[in-house]
PDB file of C-alpha atoms and ligand atoms in Angstrom:
ATOM      1  CA  UNK C 655      -3.100 -17.456   4.728  1.00  0.00           C
ATOM      2  CA  UNK C 656      -1.528 -17.293   8.174  1.00  0.00           C
ATOM      3  CA  UNK C 657      -3.320 -19.641  10.536  1.00  0.00           C
ATOM      4  CA  UNK C 658      -2.546 -17.363  13.464  1.00  0.00           C
ATOM      5  CA  UNK C 659      -4.261 -14.276  12.008  1.00  0.00           C
ATOM      6  CA  UNK C 660      -6.476 -15.470   9.148  1.00  0.00           C
ATOM      7  CA  UNK C 661      -4.988 -12.737   6.923  1.00  0.00           C
ATOM      8  CA  UNK C 662      -3.211 -13.401   3.630  1.00  0.00           C
ATOM      9  CA  UNK C 663       0.099 -11.648   3.117  1.00  0.00           C
ATOM     10  CA  UNK C 664       0.176  -9.045   0.348  1.00  0.00           C
ATOM     11  CA  UNK C 665       3.379  -8.012  -1.429  1.00  0.00           C
ATOM     12  CA  UNK C 666       2.861  -4.894  -3.530  1.00  0.00           C
ATOM     13  CA  UNK C 667       5.386  -3.268  -5.847  1.00  0.00           C
ATOM     14  CA  UNK C 668       5.077   0.493  -6.258  1.00  0.00           C
ATOM     15  CA  UNK C 669       7.027   1.365  -9.390  1.00  0.00           C
ATOM     16  CA  UNK C 670       6.557   5.129  -8.907  1.00  0.00           C
ATOM     17  CA  UNK C 671       7.548   7.108 -12.047  1.00  0.00           C
ATOM     18  CA  UNK C 672       9.509   4.243 -13.587  1.00  0.00           C
ATOM     19  CA  UNK C 673       8.959   1.807 -16.460  1.00  0.00           C
ATOM     20  CA  UNK C 674       8.188   2.287 -20.116  1.00  0.00           C
ATOM     21  CA  UNK C 675       5.938  -0.312 -21.730  1.00  0.00           C
ATOM     22  CA  UNK C 676       8.787  -2.683 -22.754  1.00  0.00           C
ATOM     23  CA  UNK C 677      10.263  -2.362 -19.253  1.00  0.00           C
ATOM     24  CA  UNK C 678       6.851  -3.138 -17.810  1.00  0.00           C
ATOM     25  CA  UNK C 679       6.612  -6.411 -19.707  1.00  0.00           C
ATOM     26  CA  UNK C 680      10.128  -7.365 -18.605  1.00  0.00           C
ATOM     27  CA  UNK C 681       9.457  -6.503 -14.941  1.00  0.00           C
ATOM     28  CA  UNK C 682       6.321  -8.628 -14.928  1.00  0.00           C
ATOM     29  CA  UNK C 683       7.987 -11.539 -16.741  1.00  0.00           C
ATOM     30  CA  UNK C 684      10.728 -11.433 -14.124  1.00  0.00           C
ATOM     31  CA  UNK C 685       8.415 -12.014 -11.150  1.00  0.00           C
ATOM     32  CA  UNK C 686       5.901 -14.435 -12.673  1.00  0.00           C
ATOM     33  CA  UNK C 687       7.658 -17.528 -11.412  1.00  0.00           C
ATOM     34  CA  UNK C 688       7.992 -16.271  -7.836  1.00  0.00           C
ATOM     35  CA  UNK C 689       4.379 -15.129  -7.792  1.00  0.00           C
ATOM     36  CA  UNK C 690       3.121 -18.467  -9.148  1.00  0.00           C
ATOM     37  CA  UNK C 691       4.927 -20.298  -6.353  1.00  0.00           C
ATOM     38  CA  UNK C 692       3.580 -17.958  -3.673  1.00  0.00           C
ATOM     39  CA  UNK C 693       0.150 -19.546  -3.481  1.00  0.00           C
ATOM     40  CA  UNK C 694      -0.493 -18.551   0.104  1.00  0.00           C
ATOM     41  CA  UNK C 695       0.071 -14.822  -0.480  1.00  0.00           C
ATOM     42  CA  UNK C 696      -1.108 -12.070  -2.820  1.00  0.00           C
ATOM     43  CA  UNK C 697       1.182 -10.137  -5.134  1.00  0.00           C
ATOM     44  CA  UNK C 698       0.459  -6.961  -7.070  1.00  0.00           C
ATOM     45  CA  UNK C 699       2.265  -4.315  -9.076  1.00  0.00           C
ATOM     46  CA  UNK C 700       1.513  -0.605  -9.425  1.00  0.00           C
ATOM     47  CA  UNK C 701       2.994   0.688 -12.696  1.00  0.00           C
ATOM     48  CA  UNK C 702       2.581   4.274 -13.891  1.00  0.00           C
ATOM     49  CA  UNK C 703      -0.675   5.121 -15.721  1.00  0.00           C
ATOM     50  CA  UNK C 704       0.903   4.886 -19.185  1.00  0.00           C
ATOM     51  CA  UNK C 705       1.937   1.263 -18.603  1.00  0.00           C
ATOM     52  CA  UNK C 706      -1.289  -0.020 -17.023  1.00  0.00           C
ATOM     53  CA  UNK C 707      -2.769  -1.458 -20.199  1.00  0.00           C
ATOM     54  CA  UNK C 708       0.508  -3.157 -21.134  1.00  0.00           C
ATOM     55  CA  UNK C 709       0.729  -4.526 -17.596  1.00  0.00           C
ATOM     56  CA  UNK C 710      -2.866  -5.770 -17.689  1.00  0.00           C
ATOM     57  CA  UNK C 711      -2.050  -7.746 -20.852  1.00  0.00           C
ATOM     58  CA  UNK C 712       1.184  -9.124 -19.413  1.00  0.00           C
ATOM     59  CA  UNK C 713      -0.653 -10.241 -16.274  1.00  0.00           C
ATOM     60  CA  UNK C 714      -3.240 -12.369 -18.079  1.00  0.00           C
ATOM     61  CA  UNK C 715      -2.930 -15.946 -16.849  1.00  0.00           C
ATOM     62  CA  UNK C 716      -1.153 -14.919 -13.634  1.00  0.00           C
ATOM     63  CA  UNK C 717      -2.548 -14.288 -10.164  1.00  0.00           C
ATOM     64  CA  UNK C 718      -0.664 -10.979  -9.869  1.00  0.00           C
ATOM     65  CA  UNK C 719      -2.971  -8.036  -9.245  1.00  0.00           C
ATOM     66  CA  UNK C 720      -2.811  -4.620 -10.879  1.00  0.00           C
ATOM     67  CA  UNK C 721      -2.853  -1.338  -8.959  1.00  0.00           C
ATOM     68  CA  UNK C 722      -2.676   2.308  -9.949  1.00  0.00           C
ATOM     69  CA  UNK C 723      -0.657   4.805  -7.944  1.00  0.00           C
ATOM     70  CA  UNK C 724      -3.306   7.531  -7.648  1.00  0.00           C
ATOM     71  CA  UNK C 725      -6.778   8.565  -8.780  1.00  0.00           C
ATOM     72  CA  UNK C 726      -8.973  11.654  -8.891  1.00  0.00           C
ATOM     73  CA  UNK C 727     -11.938  12.157  -6.580  1.00  0.00           C
ATOM     74  CA  UNK C 728     -14.483  12.549  -9.399  1.00  0.00           C
ATOM     75  CA  UNK C 729     -15.685   9.862 -11.839  1.00  0.00           C
ATOM     76  CA  UNK C 730     -15.362  12.171 -14.886  1.00  0.00           C
ATOM     77  CA  UNK C 731     -15.330  15.812 -15.839  1.00  0.00           C
ATOM     78  CA  UNK C 732     -13.232  18.825 -16.676  1.00  0.00           C
ATOM     79  CA  UNK C 733     -10.108  17.881 -14.703  1.00  0.00           C
ATOM     80  CA  UNK C 734      -7.284  18.138 -17.195  1.00  0.00           C
ATOM     81  CA  UNK C 735      -4.509  15.671 -16.574  1.00  0.00           C
ATOM     82  CA  UNK C 736      -6.425  13.605 -14.028  1.00  0.00           C
ATOM     83  CA  UNK C 737      -7.478   9.940 -14.074  1.00  0.00           C
ATOM     84  CA  UNK C 738     -10.727   8.600 -12.602  1.00  0.00           C
ATOM     85  CA  UNK C 739     -11.229   5.381 -10.680  1.00  0.00           C
ATOM     86  CA  UNK C 740     -13.653   4.192 -13.356  1.00  0.00           C
ATOM     87  CA  UNK C 741     -10.875   4.492 -15.952  1.00  0.00           C
ATOM     88  CA  UNK C 742      -8.538   2.461 -13.777  1.00  0.00           C
ATOM     89  CA  UNK C 743     -11.181  -0.212 -13.369  1.00  0.00           C
ATOM     90  CA  UNK C 744     -11.723  -0.187 -17.137  1.00  0.00           C
ATOM     91  CA  UNK C 745      -8.016  -0.794 -17.836  1.00  0.00           C
ATOM     92  CA  UNK C 746      -7.947  -3.759 -15.446  1.00  0.00           C
ATOM     93  CA  UNK C 747      -6.931  -2.368 -12.052  1.00  0.00           C
ATOM     94  CA  UNK C 748      -8.315  -3.926  -8.900  1.00  0.00           C
ATOM     95  CA  UNK C 749      -6.408  -1.716  -6.487  1.00  0.00           C
ATOM     96  CA  UNK C 750      -5.205   1.845  -6.113  1.00  0.00           C
ATOM     97  CA  UNK C 751      -2.619   3.444  -3.825  1.00  0.00           C
ATOM     98  CA  UNK C 752      -4.054   6.473  -2.016  1.00  0.00           C
ATOM     99  CA  UNK C 753      -2.219   9.135  -0.033  1.00  0.00           C
ATOM    100  CA  UNK C 754       1.335   7.973  -0.669  1.00  0.00           C
ATOM    101  CA  UNK C 755       3.710  10.213   1.284  1.00  0.00           C
ATOM    102  CA  UNK C 756       5.287  11.457  -1.954  1.00  0.00           C
ATOM    103  CA  UNK C 757       1.864  12.743  -2.999  1.00  0.00           C
ATOM    104  CA  UNK C 758       1.260  14.231   0.431  1.00  0.00           C
ATOM    105  CA  UNK C 759       4.673  15.917   0.254  1.00  0.00           C
ATOM    106  CA  UNK C 760       4.903  17.028  -3.393  1.00  0.00           C
ATOM    107  CA  UNK C 761       1.242  17.397  -4.362  1.00  0.00           C
ATOM    108  CA  UNK C 762      -0.090  18.733  -1.051  1.00  0.00           C
ATOM    109  CA  UNK C 763      -2.490  15.865  -0.499  1.00  0.00           C
ATOM    110  CA  UNK C 764      -4.256  16.268   2.831  1.00  0.00           C
ATOM    111  CA  UNK C 765      -6.069  13.731   4.999  1.00  0.00           C
ATOM    112  CA  UNK C 766      -9.326  15.250   3.737  1.00  0.00           C
ATOM    113  CA  UNK C 767      -8.342  14.671   0.116  1.00  0.00           C
ATOM    114  CA  UNK C 768      -7.251  11.148   0.984  1.00  0.00           C
ATOM    115  CA  UNK C 769     -10.726  10.551   2.452  1.00  0.00           C
ATOM    116  CA  UNK C 770     -12.376  11.713  -0.780  1.00  0.00           C
ATOM    117  CA  UNK C 771     -10.051   9.534  -2.836  1.00  0.00           C
ATOM    118  CA  UNK C 772     -10.832   6.481  -0.713  1.00  0.00           C
ATOM    119  CA  UNK C 773     -14.525   7.134  -1.357  1.00  0.00           C
ATOM    120  CA  UNK C 774     -13.896   7.519  -5.085  1.00  0.00           C
ATOM    121  CA  UNK C 775     -11.888   4.295  -5.213  1.00  0.00           C
ATOM    122  CA  UNK C 776     -14.564   2.312  -3.387  1.00  0.00           C
ATOM    123  CA  UNK C 777     -17.287   3.746  -5.638  1.00  0.00           C
ATOM    124  CA  UNK C 778     -15.304   2.573  -8.663  1.00  0.00           C
ATOM    125  CA  UNK C 779     -14.913  -0.917  -7.189  1.00  0.00           C
ATOM    126  CA  UNK C 780     -11.195  -0.576  -6.441  1.00  0.00           C
ATOM    127  CA  UNK C 781      -9.479  -1.593  -3.225  1.00  0.00           C
ATOM    128  CA  UNK C 782      -7.651   1.417  -1.796  1.00  0.00           C
ATOM    129  CA  UNK C 783      -4.207   0.922  -0.280  1.00  0.00           C
ATOM    130  CA  UNK C 784      -4.166   3.834   2.129  1.00  0.00           C
ATOM    131  CA  UNK C 785      -0.699   5.115   3.039  1.00  0.00           C
ATOM    132  CA  UNK C 786       0.051   6.727   6.387  1.00  0.00           C
ATOM    133  CA  UNK C 787       3.256   7.427   8.283  1.00  0.00           C
ATOM    134  CA  UNK C 788       5.258   9.981  10.202  1.00  0.00           C
ATOM    135  CA  UNK C 789       8.207  12.124   9.131  1.00  0.00           C
ATOM    136  CA  UNK C 790      11.586  11.933  10.857  1.00  0.00           C
ATOM    137  CA  UNK C 791      10.858  15.181  12.666  1.00  0.00           C
ATOM    138  CA  UNK C 792       7.573  13.817  13.979  1.00  0.00           C
ATOM    139  CA  UNK C 793       9.233  10.598  15.162  1.00  0.00           C
ATOM    140  CA  UNK C 794      12.045  12.484  16.881  1.00  0.00           C
ATOM    141  CA  UNK C 795       9.478  14.677  18.635  1.00  0.00           C
ATOM    142  CA  UNK C 796       7.803  11.484  19.898  1.00  0.00           C
ATOM    143  CA  UNK C 797       4.766  12.214  17.798  1.00  0.00           C
ATOM    144  CA  UNK C 798       4.592   9.043  15.730  1.00  0.00           C
ATOM    145  CA  UNK C 799       1.423   7.588  17.207  1.00  0.00           C
ATOM    146  CA  UNK C 800      -0.557  10.881  17.345  1.00  0.00           C
ATOM    147  CA  UNK C 801       0.357  11.604  13.716  1.00  0.00           C
ATOM    148  CA  UNK C 802      -0.728   8.228  12.394  1.00  0.00           C
ATOM    149  CA  UNK C 803      -3.848   8.335  14.578  1.00  0.00           C
ATOM    150  CA  UNK C 804      -4.819  11.639  13.003  1.00  0.00           C
ATOM    151  CA  UNK C 805      -4.171  10.333   9.505  1.00  0.00           C
ATOM    152  CA  UNK C 806      -6.426   7.360  10.209  1.00  0.00           C
ATOM    153  CA  UNK C 807      -9.176   9.370  11.936  1.00  0.00           C
ATOM    154  CA  UNK C 808      -9.328  12.067   9.273  1.00  0.00           C
ATOM    155  CA  UNK C 809      -8.702   9.780   6.312  1.00  0.00           C
ATOM    156  CA  UNK C 810     -11.373   7.251   7.295  1.00  0.00           C
ATOM    157  CA  UNK C 811     -13.921   9.702   8.725  1.00  0.00           C
ATOM    158  CA  UNK C 812     -17.485   8.863   7.779  1.00  0.00           C
ATOM    159  CA  UNK C 813     -16.710   5.540   6.095  1.00  0.00           C
ATOM    160  CA  UNK C 814     -19.045   2.653   6.908  1.00  0.00           C
ATOM    161  CA  UNK C 815     -17.714  -0.375   8.768  1.00  0.00           C
ATOM    162  CA  UNK C 816     -18.010  -2.457   5.619  1.00  0.00           C
ATOM    163  CA  UNK C 817     -16.053   0.116   3.637  1.00  0.00           C
ATOM    164  CA  UNK C 818     -13.253   0.166   6.209  1.00  0.00           C
ATOM    165  CA  UNK C 819     -13.071  -3.640   6.162  1.00  0.00           C
ATOM    166  CA  UNK C 820     -12.322  -3.406   2.435  1.00  0.00           C
ATOM    167  CA  UNK C 821      -9.264  -1.204   2.856  1.00  0.00           C
ATOM    168  CA  UNK C 822      -5.614  -2.102   2.959  1.00  0.00           C
ATOM    169  CA  UNK C 823      -3.517   0.199   5.136  1.00  0.00           C
ATOM    170  CA  UNK C 824       0.178   0.776   4.438  1.00  0.00           C
ATOM    171  CA  UNK C 825       2.253   2.091   7.322  1.00  0.00           C
ATOM    172  CA  UNK C 826       5.182   3.844   5.684  1.00  0.00           C
ATOM    173  CA  UNK C 827       7.405   5.939   7.914  1.00  0.00           C
ATOM    174  CA  UNK C 828       8.436   8.783   5.599  1.00  0.00           C
ATOM    175  CA  UNK C 829      12.026   8.679   6.850  1.00  0.00           C
ATOM    176  CA  UNK C 830      12.325   5.088   5.655  1.00  0.00           C
ATOM    177  CA  UNK C 831      11.012   5.559   2.110  1.00  0.00           C
ATOM    178  CA  UNK C 832      13.729   5.429  -0.528  1.00  0.00           C
ATOM    179  CA  UNK C 833      16.386   6.190   2.078  1.00  0.00           C
ATOM    180  CA  UNK C 834      17.757   2.724   2.761  1.00  0.00           C
ATOM    181  CA  UNK C 835      16.768   3.185   6.428  1.00  0.00           C
ATOM    182  CA  UNK C 836      14.207   0.627   7.520  1.00  0.00           C
ATOM    183  CA  UNK C 837      12.119   0.704  10.657  1.00  0.00           C
ATOM    184  CA  UNK C 838      13.208  -2.119  12.927  1.00  0.00           C
ATOM    185  CA  UNK C 839      10.690  -4.942  13.120  1.00  0.00           C
ATOM    186  CA  UNK C 840       9.889  -3.764  16.658  1.00  0.00           C
ATOM    187  CA  UNK C 841       9.316  -0.138  15.604  1.00  0.00           C
ATOM    188  CA  UNK C 842       7.090  -1.279  12.748  1.00  0.00           C
ATOM    189  CA  UNK C 843       5.147  -3.715  14.940  1.00  0.00           C
ATOM    190  CA  UNK C 844       4.522  -1.009  17.541  1.00  0.00           C
ATOM    191  CA  UNK C 845       2.939   1.219  14.896  1.00  0.00           C
ATOM    192  CA  UNK C 846       1.009  -1.630  13.261  1.00  0.00           C
ATOM    193  CA  UNK C 847      -0.402  -2.760  16.611  1.00  0.00           C
ATOM    194  CA  UNK C 848      -1.531   0.799  17.377  1.00  0.00           C
ATOM    195  CA  UNK C 849      -3.148   1.129  13.946  1.00  0.00           C
ATOM    196  CA  UNK C 850      -5.018  -2.152  14.367  1.00  0.00           C
ATOM    197  CA  UNK C 851      -6.323  -1.129  17.804  1.00  0.00           C
ATOM    198  CA  UNK C 852      -7.518   2.160  16.323  1.00  0.00           C
ATOM    199  CA  UNK C 853      -9.200   0.351  13.427  1.00  0.00           C
ATOM    200  CA  UNK C 854     -11.469  -1.417  15.938  1.00  0.00           C
ATOM    201  CA  UNK C 855     -13.309   1.882  16.335  1.00  0.00           C
ATOM    202  CA  UNK C 856     -13.969   1.970  12.596  1.00  0.00           C
ATOM    203  CA  UNK C 857     -14.526  -1.677  11.742  1.00  0.00           C
ATOM    204  CA  UNK C 858     -15.300  -3.432  15.030  1.00  0.00           C
ATOM    205  CA  UNK C 859     -13.064  -5.984  16.696  1.00  0.00           C
ATOM    206  CA  UNK C 860     -13.378  -8.765  14.104  1.00  0.00           C
ATOM    207  CA  UNK C 861     -13.358  -6.273  11.239  1.00  0.00           C
ATOM    208  CA  UNK C 862     -10.078  -4.783  12.443  1.00  0.00           C
ATOM    209  CA  UNK C 863      -8.556  -8.263  12.700  1.00  0.00           C
ATOM    210  CA  UNK C 864      -9.323  -8.882   9.034  1.00  0.00           C
ATOM    211  CA  UNK C 865      -7.710  -5.678   7.663  1.00  0.00           C
ATOM    212  CA  UNK C 866      -4.272  -6.043   6.128  1.00  0.00           C
ATOM    213  CA  UNK C 867      -1.664  -3.573   7.312  1.00  0.00           C
ATOM    214  CA  UNK C 868       1.413  -3.470   5.066  1.00  0.00           C
ATOM    215  CA  UNK C 869       4.796  -2.081   6.028  1.00  0.00           C
ATOM    216  CA  UNK C 870       6.647   0.131   3.556  1.00  0.00           C
ATOM    217  CA  UNK C 871      10.033   1.809   3.723  1.00  0.00           C
ATOM    218  CA  UNK C 872      13.186   0.333   2.198  1.00  0.00           C
ATOM    219  CA  UNK C 873      11.947  -3.245   2.317  1.00  0.00           C
ATOM    220  CA  UNK C 874      14.683  -5.394   0.794  1.00  0.00           C
ATOM    221  CA  UNK C 875      15.537  -9.032   0.335  1.00  0.00           C
ATOM    222  CA  UNK C 876      17.654  -8.973   3.496  1.00  0.00           C
ATOM    223  CA  UNK C 877      15.156  -7.392   5.887  1.00  0.00           C
ATOM    224  CA  UNK C 878      11.816  -8.737   4.666  1.00  0.00           C
ATOM    225  CA  UNK C 879      11.852 -11.981   6.667  1.00  0.00           C
ATOM    226  CA  UNK C 880      12.210 -10.287  10.052  1.00  0.00           C
ATOM    227  CA  UNK C 881       9.549  -7.684   9.239  1.00  0.00           C
ATOM    228  CA  UNK C 882       7.014 -10.266   8.028  1.00  0.00           C
ATOM    229  CA  UNK C 883       7.536 -12.310  11.200  1.00  0.00           C
ATOM    230  CA  UNK C 884       5.764  -9.608  13.235  1.00  0.00           C
ATOM    231  CA  UNK C 885       2.177 -10.509  14.134  1.00  0.00           C
ATOM    232  CA  UNK C 886       0.564  -7.296  12.863  1.00  0.00           C
ATOM    233  CA  UNK C 887       2.576  -6.937   9.644  1.00  0.00           C
ATOM    234  CA  UNK C 888       0.591  -8.440   6.788  1.00  0.00           C
ATOM    235  CA  UNK C 889       2.808  -7.676   3.836  1.00  0.00           C
ATOM    236  CA  UNK C 890       4.903  -4.973   2.258  1.00  0.00           C
ATOM    237  CA  UNK C 891       4.588  -2.008  -0.054  1.00  0.00           C
ATOM    238  CA  UNK C 892       7.891  -2.041  -1.890  1.00  0.00           C
ATOM    239  CA  UNK C 893       9.298   0.824  -3.940  1.00  0.00           C
ATOM    240  CA  UNK C 894      12.917   0.627  -5.129  1.00  0.00           C
ATOM    241  CA  UNK C 895      13.352  -3.120  -4.706  1.00  0.00           C
ATOM    242  CA  UNK C 896      10.251  -3.842  -6.807  1.00  0.00           C
ATOM    243  CA  UNK C 897      12.165  -2.538  -9.863  1.00  0.00           C
ATOM    244  CA  UNK C 898      14.716  -5.329  -9.497  1.00  0.00           C
ATOM    245  CA  UNK C 899      13.057  -8.622 -10.378  1.00  0.00           C
ATOM    246  CA  UNK C 900      15.582 -10.740  -8.466  1.00  0.00           C
ATOM    247  CA  UNK C 901      15.107  -8.685  -5.303  1.00  0.00           C
ATOM    248  CA  UNK C 902      11.326  -8.515  -5.634  1.00  0.00           C
ATOM    249  CA  UNK C 903      11.108 -12.254  -6.334  1.00  0.00           C
ATOM    250  CA  UNK C 904      13.023 -12.890  -3.116  1.00  0.00           C
ATOM    251  CA  UNK C 905      10.713 -10.493  -1.247  1.00  0.00           C
ATOM    252  CA  UNK C 906       7.676 -12.330  -2.623  1.00  0.00           C
ATOM    253  CA  UNK C 907       9.229 -15.612  -1.429  1.00  0.00           C
ATOM    254  CA  UNK C 908      10.016 -14.315   2.068  1.00  0.00           C
ATOM    255  CA  UNK C 909      10.343 -17.023   4.731  1.00  0.00           C
TER     256      UNK C 909
HETATM  257  C1  PEP K2162       7.204   3.213  -1.440  1.00  0.00           C
HETATM  258  O1  PEP K2162       7.335   3.720  -2.525  1.00  0.00           O
HETATM  259  O2  PEP K2162       6.067   3.110  -0.954  1.00  0.00           O
HETATM  260  C2  PEP K2162       8.388   2.716  -0.736  1.00  0.00           C
HETATM  261  C3  PEP K2162       8.239   2.147   0.422  1.00  0.00           C
HETATM  262  O3  PEP K2162       9.605   2.898  -1.351  1.00  0.00           O
HETATM  263  P1  PEP K2162      11.015   2.198  -0.952  1.00  0.00           P
HETATM  264  O4  PEP K2162      10.728   0.728  -0.810  1.00  0.00           O
HETATM  265  O5  PEP K2162      11.929   2.504  -2.077  1.00  0.00           O
HETATM  266  O6  PEP K2162      11.440   2.795   0.349  1.00  0.00           O
END
């Protein structure tokens, strides 16, 4: 826990559509040591659905958490190909990523759908990691803050203060995801500070101070230290580098 903020850092690996079951076991084995040493921070992995049970077994005896990458809005029913929050809970997940920009972009997920998914996750007892962030076009048009404000307002609409306090937010500028371009620590901090101020409306002043806001977008071993030094950055959502155990171990052990 950081004495200055009272928030624990969270380092989350989003494996996207990567990792068979044997690869899952190897990826987890490769970060166990780093995670065990990182007592003052939380670590989790988000494998694809087919590897969740294997991951849950491999994680026994560790403090590494398990997340899914998506869920459906309903607890059960005739929704071919979908997975419910209750099923994720049953397989051992404690967390679920909601509204990742790849889902917004390729699966047409809207802020309204994100809101329903947050509700579904909370009902199932999962902690949602809610992704927001602007595209390059929106940033170049000087629209970054209005876009993320809208994503927060529409995504969190109607949630109780207690529900909002249980969320993790991930600020992920779309132009930085998987591109090798990272937001500068100053650009990221500007967005994180704005998000935290906005969260006061939803969770009150102390509530907003307790919510973790992760940065995501080409986080690597060589840029993680400077990003994590920012006062409103409480961890990272890591895609590509979380598939390399040496790189992710170094990210977990950031200074
Ligand atoms: C992500 O998948 O959320 C992500 C930030 O990916 P990358 O680290 O590869 O940019």
